[in-house]
CSV table of C-alpha atoms in Angstrom, one decimal:
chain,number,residue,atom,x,y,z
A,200,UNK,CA,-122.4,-37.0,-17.7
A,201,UNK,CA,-122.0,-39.3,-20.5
A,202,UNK,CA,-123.9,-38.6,-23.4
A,203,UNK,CA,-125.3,-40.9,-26.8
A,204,UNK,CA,-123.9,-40.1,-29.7
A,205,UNK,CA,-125.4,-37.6,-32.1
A,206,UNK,CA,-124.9,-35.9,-34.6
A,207,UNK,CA,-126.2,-32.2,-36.7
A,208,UNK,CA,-125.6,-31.9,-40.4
A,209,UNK,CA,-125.5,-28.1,-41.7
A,210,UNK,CA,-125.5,-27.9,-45.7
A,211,UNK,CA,-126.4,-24.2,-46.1
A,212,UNK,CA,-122.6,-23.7,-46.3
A,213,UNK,CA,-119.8,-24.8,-48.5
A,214,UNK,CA,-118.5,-27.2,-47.7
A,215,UNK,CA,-121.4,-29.0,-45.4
A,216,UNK,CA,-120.8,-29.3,-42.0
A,217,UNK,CA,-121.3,-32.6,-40.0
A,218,UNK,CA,-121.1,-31.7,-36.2
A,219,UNK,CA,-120.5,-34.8,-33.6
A,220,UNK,CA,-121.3,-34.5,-29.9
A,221,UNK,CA,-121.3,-37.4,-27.2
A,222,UNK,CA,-119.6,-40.8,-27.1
A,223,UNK,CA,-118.7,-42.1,-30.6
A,224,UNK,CA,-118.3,-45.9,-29.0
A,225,UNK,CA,-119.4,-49.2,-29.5
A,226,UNK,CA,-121.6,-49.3,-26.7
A,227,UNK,CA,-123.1,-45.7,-26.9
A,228,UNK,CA,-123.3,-45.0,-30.8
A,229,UNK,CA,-126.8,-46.4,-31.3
A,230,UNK,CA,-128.4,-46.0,-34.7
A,231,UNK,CA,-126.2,-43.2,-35.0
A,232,UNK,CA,-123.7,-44.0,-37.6
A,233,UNK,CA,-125.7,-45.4,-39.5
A,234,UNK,CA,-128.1,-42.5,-39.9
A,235,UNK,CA,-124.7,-40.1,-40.3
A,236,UNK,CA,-123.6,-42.8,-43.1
A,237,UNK,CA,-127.6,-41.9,-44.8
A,238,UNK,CA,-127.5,-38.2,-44.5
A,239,UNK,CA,-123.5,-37.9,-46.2
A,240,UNK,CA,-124.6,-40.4,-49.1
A,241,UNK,CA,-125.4,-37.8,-51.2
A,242,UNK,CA,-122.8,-35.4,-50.5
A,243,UNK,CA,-118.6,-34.9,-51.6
A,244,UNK,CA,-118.0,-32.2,-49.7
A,245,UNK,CA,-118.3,-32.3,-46.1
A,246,UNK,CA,-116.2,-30.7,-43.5
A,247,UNK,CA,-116.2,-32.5,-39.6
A,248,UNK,CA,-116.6,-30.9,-36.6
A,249,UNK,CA,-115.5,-33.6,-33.6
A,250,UNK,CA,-114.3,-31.1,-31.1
A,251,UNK,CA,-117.7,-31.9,-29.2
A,252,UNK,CA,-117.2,-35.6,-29.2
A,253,UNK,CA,-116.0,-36.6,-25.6
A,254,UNK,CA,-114.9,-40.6,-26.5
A,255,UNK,CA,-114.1,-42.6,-29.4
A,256,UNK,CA,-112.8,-46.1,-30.1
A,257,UNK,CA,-112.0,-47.8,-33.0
A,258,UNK,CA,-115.9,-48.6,-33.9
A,259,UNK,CA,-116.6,-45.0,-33.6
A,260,UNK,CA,-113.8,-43.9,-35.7
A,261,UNK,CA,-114.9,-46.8,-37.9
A,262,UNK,CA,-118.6,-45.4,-38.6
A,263,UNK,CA,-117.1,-42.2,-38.8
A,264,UNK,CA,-115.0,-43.2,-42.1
A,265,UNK,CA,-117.3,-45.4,-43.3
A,266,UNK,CA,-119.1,-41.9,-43.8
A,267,UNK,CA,-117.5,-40.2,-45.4
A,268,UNK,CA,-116.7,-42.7,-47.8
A,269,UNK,CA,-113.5,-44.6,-47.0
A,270,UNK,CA,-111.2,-41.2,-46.7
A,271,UNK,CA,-111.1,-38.5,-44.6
A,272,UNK,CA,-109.4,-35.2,-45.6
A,273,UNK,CA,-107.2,-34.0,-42.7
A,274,UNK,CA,-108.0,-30.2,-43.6
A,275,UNK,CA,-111.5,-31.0,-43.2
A,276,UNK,CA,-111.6,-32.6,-40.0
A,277,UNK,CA,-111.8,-30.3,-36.5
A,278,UNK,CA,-110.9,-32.6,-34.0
A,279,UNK,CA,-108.4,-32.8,-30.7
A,280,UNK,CA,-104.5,-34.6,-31.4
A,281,UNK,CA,-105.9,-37.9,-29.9
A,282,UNK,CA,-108.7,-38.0,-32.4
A,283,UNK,CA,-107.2,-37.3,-35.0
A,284,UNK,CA,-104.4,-40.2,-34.0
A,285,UNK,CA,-107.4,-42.9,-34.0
A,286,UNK,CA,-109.1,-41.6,-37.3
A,287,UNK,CA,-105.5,-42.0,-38.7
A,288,UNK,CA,-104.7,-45.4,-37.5
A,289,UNK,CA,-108.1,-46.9,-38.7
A,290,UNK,CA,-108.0,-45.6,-41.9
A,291,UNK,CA,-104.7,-46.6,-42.8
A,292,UNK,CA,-106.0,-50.3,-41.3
A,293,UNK,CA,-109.4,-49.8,-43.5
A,294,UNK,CA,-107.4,-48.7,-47.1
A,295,UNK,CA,-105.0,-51.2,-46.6
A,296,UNK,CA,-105.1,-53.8,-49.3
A,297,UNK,CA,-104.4,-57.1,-48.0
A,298,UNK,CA,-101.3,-58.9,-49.2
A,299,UNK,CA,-102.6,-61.8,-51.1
A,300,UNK,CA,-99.1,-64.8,-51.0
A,301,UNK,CA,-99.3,-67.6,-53.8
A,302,UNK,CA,-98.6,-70.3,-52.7
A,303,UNK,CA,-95.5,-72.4,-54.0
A,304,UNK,CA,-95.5,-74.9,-56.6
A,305,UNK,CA,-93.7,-78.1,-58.0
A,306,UNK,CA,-89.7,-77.6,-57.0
A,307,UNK,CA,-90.1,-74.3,-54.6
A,308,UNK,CA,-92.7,-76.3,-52.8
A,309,UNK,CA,-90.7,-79.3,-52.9
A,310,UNK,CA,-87.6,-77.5,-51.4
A,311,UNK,CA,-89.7,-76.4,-48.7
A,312,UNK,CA,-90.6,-79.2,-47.3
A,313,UNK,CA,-87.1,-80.5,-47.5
A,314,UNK,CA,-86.1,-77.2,-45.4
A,315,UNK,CA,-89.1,-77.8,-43.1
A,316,UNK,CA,-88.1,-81.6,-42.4
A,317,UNK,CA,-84.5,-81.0,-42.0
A,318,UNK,CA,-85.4,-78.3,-39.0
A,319,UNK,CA,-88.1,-80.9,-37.5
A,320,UNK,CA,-85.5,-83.5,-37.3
A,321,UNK,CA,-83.0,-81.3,-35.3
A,322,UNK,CA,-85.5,-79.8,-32.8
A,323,UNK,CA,-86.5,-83.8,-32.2
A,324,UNK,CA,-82.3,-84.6,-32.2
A,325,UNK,CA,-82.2,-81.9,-30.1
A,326,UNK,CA,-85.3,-82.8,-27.8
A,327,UNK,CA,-84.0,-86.2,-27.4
A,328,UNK,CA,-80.8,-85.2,-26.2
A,329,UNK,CA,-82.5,-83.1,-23.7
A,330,UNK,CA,-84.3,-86.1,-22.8
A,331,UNK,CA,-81.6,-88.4,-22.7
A,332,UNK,CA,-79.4,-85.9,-20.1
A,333,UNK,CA,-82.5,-85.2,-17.7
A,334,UNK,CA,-82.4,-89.3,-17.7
A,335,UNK,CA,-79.7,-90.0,-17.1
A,336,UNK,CA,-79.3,-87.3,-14.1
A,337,UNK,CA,-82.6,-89.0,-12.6
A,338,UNK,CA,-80.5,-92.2,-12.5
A,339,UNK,CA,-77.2,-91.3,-11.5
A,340,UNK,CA,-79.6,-89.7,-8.6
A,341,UNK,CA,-81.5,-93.1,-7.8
A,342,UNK,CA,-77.7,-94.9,-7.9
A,343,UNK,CA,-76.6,-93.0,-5.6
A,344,UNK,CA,-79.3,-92.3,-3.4
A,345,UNK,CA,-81.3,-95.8,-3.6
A,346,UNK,CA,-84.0,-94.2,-1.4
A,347,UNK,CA,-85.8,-92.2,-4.3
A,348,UNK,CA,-86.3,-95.2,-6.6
A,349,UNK,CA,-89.9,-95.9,-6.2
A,350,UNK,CA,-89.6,-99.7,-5.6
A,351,UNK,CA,-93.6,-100.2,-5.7
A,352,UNK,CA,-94.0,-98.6,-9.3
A,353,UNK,CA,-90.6,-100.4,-10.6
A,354,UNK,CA,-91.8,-103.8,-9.4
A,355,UNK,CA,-95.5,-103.2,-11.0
A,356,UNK,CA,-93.8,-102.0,-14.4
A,357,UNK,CA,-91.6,-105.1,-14.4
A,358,UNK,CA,-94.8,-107.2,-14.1
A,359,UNK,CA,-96.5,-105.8,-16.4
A,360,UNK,CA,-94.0,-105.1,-19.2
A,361,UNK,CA,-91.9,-108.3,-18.8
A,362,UNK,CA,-93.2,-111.1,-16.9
A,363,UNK,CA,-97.1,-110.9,-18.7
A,364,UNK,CA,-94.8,-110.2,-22.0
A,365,UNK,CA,-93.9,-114.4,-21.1
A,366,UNK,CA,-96.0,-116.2,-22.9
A,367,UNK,CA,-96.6,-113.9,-26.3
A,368,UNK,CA,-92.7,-113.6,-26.6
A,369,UNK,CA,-92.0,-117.5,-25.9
A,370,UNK,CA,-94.9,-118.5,-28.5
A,371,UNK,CA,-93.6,-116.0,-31.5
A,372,UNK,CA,-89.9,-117.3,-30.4
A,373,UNK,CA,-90.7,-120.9,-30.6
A,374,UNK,CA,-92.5,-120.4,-34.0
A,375,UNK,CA,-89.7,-117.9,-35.6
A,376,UNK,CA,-87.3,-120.9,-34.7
A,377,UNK,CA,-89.4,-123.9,-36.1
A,378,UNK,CA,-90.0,-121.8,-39.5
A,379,UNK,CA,-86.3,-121.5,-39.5
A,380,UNK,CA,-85.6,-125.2,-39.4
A,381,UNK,CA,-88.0,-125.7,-42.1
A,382,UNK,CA,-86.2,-123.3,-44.5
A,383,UNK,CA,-82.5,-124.9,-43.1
A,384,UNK,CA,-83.8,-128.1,-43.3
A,385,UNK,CA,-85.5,-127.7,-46.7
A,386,UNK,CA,-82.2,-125.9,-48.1
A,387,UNK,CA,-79.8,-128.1,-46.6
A,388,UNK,CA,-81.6,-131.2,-47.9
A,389,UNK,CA,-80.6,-130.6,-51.7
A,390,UNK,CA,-77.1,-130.6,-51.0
A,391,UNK,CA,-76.8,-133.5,-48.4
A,392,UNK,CA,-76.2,-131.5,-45.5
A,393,UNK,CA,-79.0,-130.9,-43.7
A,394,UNK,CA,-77.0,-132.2,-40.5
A,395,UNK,CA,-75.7,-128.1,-40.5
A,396,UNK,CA,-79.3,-127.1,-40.1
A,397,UNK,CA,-78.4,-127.2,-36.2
A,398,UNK,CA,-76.0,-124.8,-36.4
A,399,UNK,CA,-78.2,-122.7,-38.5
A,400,UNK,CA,-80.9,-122.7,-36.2
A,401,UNK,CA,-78.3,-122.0,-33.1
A,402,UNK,CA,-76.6,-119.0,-34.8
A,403,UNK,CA,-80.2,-117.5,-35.5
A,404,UNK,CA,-81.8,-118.1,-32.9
A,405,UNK,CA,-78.9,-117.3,-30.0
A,406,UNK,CA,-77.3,-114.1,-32.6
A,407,UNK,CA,-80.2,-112.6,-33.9
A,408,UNK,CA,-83.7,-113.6,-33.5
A,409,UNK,CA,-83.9,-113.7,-29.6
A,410,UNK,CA,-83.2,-110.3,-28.9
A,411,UNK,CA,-84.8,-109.4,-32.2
A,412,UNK,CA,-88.0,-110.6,-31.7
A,413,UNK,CA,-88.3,-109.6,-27.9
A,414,UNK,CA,-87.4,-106.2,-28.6
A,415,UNK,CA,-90.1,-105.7,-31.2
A,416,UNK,CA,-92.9,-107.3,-29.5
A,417,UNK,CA,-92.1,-104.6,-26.6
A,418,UNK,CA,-91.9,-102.4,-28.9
A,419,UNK,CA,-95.9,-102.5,-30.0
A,420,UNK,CA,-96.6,-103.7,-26.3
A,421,UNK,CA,-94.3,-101.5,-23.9
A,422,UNK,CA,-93.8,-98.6,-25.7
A,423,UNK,CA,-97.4,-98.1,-27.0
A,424,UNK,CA,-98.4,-98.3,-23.1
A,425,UNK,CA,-96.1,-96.3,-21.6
A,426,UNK,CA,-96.7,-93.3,-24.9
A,427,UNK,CA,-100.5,-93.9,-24.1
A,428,UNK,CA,-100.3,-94.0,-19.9
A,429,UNK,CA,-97.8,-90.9,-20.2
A,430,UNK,CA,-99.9,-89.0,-22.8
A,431,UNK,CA,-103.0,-89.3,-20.9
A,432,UNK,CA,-101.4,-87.8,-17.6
A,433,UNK,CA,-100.3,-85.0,-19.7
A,434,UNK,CA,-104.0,-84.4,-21.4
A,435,UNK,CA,-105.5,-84.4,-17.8
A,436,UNK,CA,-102.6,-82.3,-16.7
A,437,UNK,CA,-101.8,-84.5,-13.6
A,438,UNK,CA,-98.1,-83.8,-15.2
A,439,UNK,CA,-98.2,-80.6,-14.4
A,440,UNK,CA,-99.5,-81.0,-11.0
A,441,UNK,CA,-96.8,-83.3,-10.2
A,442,UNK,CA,-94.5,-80.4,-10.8
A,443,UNK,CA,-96.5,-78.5,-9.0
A,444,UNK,CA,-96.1,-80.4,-5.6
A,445,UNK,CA,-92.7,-80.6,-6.1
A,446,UNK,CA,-92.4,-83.7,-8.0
A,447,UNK,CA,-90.0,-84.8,-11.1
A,448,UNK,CA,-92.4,-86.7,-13.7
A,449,UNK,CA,-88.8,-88.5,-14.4
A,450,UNK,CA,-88.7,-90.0,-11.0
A,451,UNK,CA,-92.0,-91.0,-11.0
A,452,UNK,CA,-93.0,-91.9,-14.3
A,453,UNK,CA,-89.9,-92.5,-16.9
A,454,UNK,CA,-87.3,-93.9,-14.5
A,455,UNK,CA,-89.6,-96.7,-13.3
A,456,UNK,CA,-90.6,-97.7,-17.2
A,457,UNK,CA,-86.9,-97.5,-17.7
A,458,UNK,CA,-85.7,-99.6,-14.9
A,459,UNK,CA,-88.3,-102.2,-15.6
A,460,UNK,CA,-87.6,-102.5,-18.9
A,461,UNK,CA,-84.0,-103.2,-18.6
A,462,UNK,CA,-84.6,-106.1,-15.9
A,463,UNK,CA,-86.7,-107.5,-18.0
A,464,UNK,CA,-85.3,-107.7,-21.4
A,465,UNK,CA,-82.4,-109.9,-20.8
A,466,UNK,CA,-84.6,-112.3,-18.9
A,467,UNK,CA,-87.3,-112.6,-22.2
A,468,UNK,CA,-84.4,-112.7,-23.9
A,469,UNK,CA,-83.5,-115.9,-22.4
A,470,UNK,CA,-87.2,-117.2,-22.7
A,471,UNK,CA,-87.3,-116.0,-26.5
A,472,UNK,CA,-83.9,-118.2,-26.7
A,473,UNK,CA,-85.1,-121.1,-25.0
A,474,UNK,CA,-88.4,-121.4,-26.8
A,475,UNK,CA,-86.5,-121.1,-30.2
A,476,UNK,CA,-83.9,-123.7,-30.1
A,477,UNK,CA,-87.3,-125.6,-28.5
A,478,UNK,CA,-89.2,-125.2,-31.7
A,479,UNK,CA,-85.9,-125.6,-34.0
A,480,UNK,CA,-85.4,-128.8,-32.0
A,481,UNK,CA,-88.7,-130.1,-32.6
A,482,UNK,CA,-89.1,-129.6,-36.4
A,483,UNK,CA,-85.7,-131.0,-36.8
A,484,UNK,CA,-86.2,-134.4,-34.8
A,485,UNK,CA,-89.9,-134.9,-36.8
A,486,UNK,CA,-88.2,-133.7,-40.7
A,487,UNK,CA,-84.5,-135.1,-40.5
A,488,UNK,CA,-85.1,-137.4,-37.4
A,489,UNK,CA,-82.5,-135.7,-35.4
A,490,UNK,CA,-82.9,-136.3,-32.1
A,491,UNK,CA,-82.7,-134.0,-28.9
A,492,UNK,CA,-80.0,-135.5,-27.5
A,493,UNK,CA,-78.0,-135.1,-30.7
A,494,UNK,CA,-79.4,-131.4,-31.6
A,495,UNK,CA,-78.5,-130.0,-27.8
A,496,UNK,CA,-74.9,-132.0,-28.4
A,497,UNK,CA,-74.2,-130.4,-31.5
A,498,UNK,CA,-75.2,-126.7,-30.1
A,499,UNK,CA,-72.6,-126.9,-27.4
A,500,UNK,CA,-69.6,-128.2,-29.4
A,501,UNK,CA,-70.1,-125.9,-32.5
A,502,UNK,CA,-72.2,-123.0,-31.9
A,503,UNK,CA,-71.0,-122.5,-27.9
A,504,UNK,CA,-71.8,-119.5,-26.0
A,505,UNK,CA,-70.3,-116.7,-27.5
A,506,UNK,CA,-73.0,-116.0,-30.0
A,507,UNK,CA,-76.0,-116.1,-26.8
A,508,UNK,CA,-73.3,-113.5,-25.1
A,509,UNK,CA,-73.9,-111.4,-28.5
A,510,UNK,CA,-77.3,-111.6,-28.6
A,511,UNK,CA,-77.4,-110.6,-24.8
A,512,UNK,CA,-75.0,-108.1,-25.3
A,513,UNK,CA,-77.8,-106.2,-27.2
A,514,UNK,CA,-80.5,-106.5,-24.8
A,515,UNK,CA,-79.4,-103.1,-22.4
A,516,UNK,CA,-79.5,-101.4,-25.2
A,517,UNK,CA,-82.9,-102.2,-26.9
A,518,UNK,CA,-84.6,-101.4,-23.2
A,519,UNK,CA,-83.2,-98.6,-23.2
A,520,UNK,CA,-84.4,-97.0,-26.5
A,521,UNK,CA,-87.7,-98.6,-26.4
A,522,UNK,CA,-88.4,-97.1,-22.6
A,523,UNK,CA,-86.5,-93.8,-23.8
A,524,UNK,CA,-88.8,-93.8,-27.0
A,525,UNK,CA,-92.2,-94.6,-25.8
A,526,UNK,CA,-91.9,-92.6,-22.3
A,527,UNK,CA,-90.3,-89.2,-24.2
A,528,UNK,CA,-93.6,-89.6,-27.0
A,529,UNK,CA,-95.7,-89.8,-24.3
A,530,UNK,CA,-94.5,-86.6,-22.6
A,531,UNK,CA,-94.9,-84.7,-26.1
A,532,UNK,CA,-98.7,-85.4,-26.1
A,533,UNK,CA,-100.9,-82.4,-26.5
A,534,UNK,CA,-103.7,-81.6,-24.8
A,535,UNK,CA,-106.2,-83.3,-27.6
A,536,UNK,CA,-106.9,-87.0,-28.4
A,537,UNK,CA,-105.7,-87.0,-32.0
A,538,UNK,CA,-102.0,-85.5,-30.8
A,539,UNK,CA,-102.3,-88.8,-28.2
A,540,UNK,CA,-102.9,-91.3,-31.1
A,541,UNK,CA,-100.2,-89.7,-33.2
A,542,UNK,CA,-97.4,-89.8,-30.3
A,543,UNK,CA,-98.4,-93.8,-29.6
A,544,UNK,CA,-98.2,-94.5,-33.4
A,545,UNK,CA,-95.2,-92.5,-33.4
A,546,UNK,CA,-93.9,-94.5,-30.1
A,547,UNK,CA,-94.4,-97.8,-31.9
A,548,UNK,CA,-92.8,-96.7,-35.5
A,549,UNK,CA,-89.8,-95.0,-34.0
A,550,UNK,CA,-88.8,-97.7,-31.7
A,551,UNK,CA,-88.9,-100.7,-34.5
A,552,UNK,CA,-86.5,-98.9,-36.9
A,553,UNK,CA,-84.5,-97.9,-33.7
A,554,UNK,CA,-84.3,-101.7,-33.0
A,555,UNK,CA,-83.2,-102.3,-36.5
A,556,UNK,CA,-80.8,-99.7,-37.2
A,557,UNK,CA,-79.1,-100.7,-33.9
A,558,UNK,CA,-78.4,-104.3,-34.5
A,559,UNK,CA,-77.0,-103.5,-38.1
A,560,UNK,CA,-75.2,-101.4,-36.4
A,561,UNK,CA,-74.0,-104.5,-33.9
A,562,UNK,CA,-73.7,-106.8,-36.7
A,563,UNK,CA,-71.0,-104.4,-38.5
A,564,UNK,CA,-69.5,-103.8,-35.2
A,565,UNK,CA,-69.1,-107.6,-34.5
A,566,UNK,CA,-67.9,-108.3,-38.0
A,567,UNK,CA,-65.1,-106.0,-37.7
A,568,UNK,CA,-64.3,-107.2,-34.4
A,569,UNK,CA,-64.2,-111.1,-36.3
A,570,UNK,CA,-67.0,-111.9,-33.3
């Protein structure tokens, strides 16, 4: 039968003699150690007799060090291999001086966090590649098995990220074009040639600003949505219960976003290029009373389509890193709001400098190709 812990204390000899019987644990010491701690204040030469104790744990053979003042002498101690292994362990864990690490200062600090960024940015190269292959098997999939697209969530996404994207891109389009103008116009003037502002506002407009703009407008509208409507799934863990019936979150989730997203770019593409040349029109015909007739003449015969076919030429590949971006952010969220608004933050940063990295990288392209 299980007994409490006690002890007996016998100082009539030399050394004095502490005798433990019972269960030296957590649970069953009582106001034993405490007493044992009282009674061997006093003394420095005490001698321990733990054959009679039937259990110990680490609490027990914590009270029983405390006792004898931090150290126990393995001559005086009477105890069974086993005991003796746990009075060991926890001294050596109670006399162990904890290692005390300064913490690094000006240029060791500084390399640090060098170090520290280089590795992040090769697990998230390396992440994205990861990414970027499990994507792209998803959609050589769908191609050749139409029957797993999910029709009903692609023709929602292309609703919502590109036909209700109409009227905010066609509005920030038309005003980027008629601020343009201005500037041509106003520039042009000084040197008698304002005539050329068409072709300045055509070049812009069809080359660069089009695609420009449309991308990053998705980029704070499309990818902050699909980071936020991703990251939440994955808070409430309905990601991981996808999986668990069977289902690929790619299939469901990313292709669809994808798919959308490259629909719909080339088509608010054309609205962003439309409402440009609109607002370029119109600020030319009221400052330098060119009119539309004139403007839409000189368009065709000296800009032409080649630079629209540019600027078109851009659009797969802005849906596609704006989709990739904000759906892989939102499939990194944690399981906490504050790792949600740093993923959408991230989604929306990431993809602007993605868009403009990749058209200086189209502009040096087309300038060595003399396009």
């Amino acid at each position: 039968m299980d007994e409490p812990a006690q002890f007996s204390l016998e100082t009539s000899v030399t050394p004095a003699r502490a005798s433990l019987v019972g269960d030296w644990t957590a649970t069953r010491m009582g106001s034993a150690a405490a007493e044992l701690a009282a009674e061997l204040r006093d003394l420095k030469d005490v001698e321990f007799e733990l054959l009679g104790v039937e259990r110990l744990d680490s609490a027990g053979a914590l009270a029983i060090i405390r006792a004898a003042s931090g150290r126990l002498d393995p001559g005086r101690v009477r105890a069974r291999p086993e005991t003796m292994r746990l009075l060991e362990m926890v001294e050596e864990a109670v006399n162990t001086e904890p290692v005390v690490h300064r913490p690094p200062k000006d240029f060791h600090q500084l390399t640090i966090r060098i170090g520290k960024g280089v590795v992040d940015l090769a697990l998230d190269v390396w992440d994205t590649l990861i990414f970027a292959g499990h994507l792209m098997a998803v959609g050589a999939k769908s191609l050749l098995n139409p029957r797993r697209i999910r029709w009903a969530a692609c023709v929602a996404q292309i609703e919502r990220a590109g036909l209700d994207a109409i009227p905010i891109v066609a509005t920030t389009s038309f005003f980027i074009g008629a601020v343009v103008a201005l500037l041509g116009a106003n520039m042009l003037q000084q040197f008698g040639a304002q005539v050329f502002a068409v072709e300045l506002i055509g070049i812009a407009v069809l080359r660069e600003f089009n695609i420009i703009i449309t991308a990053v407008l998705l980029a704070g509208r499309s990818a902050s949505s699909f980071a936020a409507e991703i990251g939440s799934m994955k808070m409430n863990q309905e990601i991981d219960a996808m999986k668990v019936m069977g289902v690929d979150p790619f299939e469901a989730l990313v292709f669809p976003r994808f798919f959308a997203l490259l629909l719909t770019i080339p088509l608010l593409t054309f609205v962003a290029t439309l409402a440009g040349l609109l607002g370029g029109m119109l600020v030319t015909w009221s400052v330098l009373d060119l009119g539309p007739a004139f403007f839409i003449q000189r368009i065709l015969d000296n800009v032409g389509a080649s630079h629209f076919l540019i600027g078109m030429s851009k659009a797969p590949v802005m849906a596609a890193v704006i989709a990739g971006i904000g759906c892989r952010q939102g499939l990194e969220v944690g399981g906490d709001v504050e790792s949600l608004g740093r993923r959408v933050t991230a989604a929306v940063v990431h993809a602007i400098f993605a868009i403009i990295l990749i058209d200086a990288m189209f502009a040096l392209a087309y300038m060595e190709l003399d396009l």
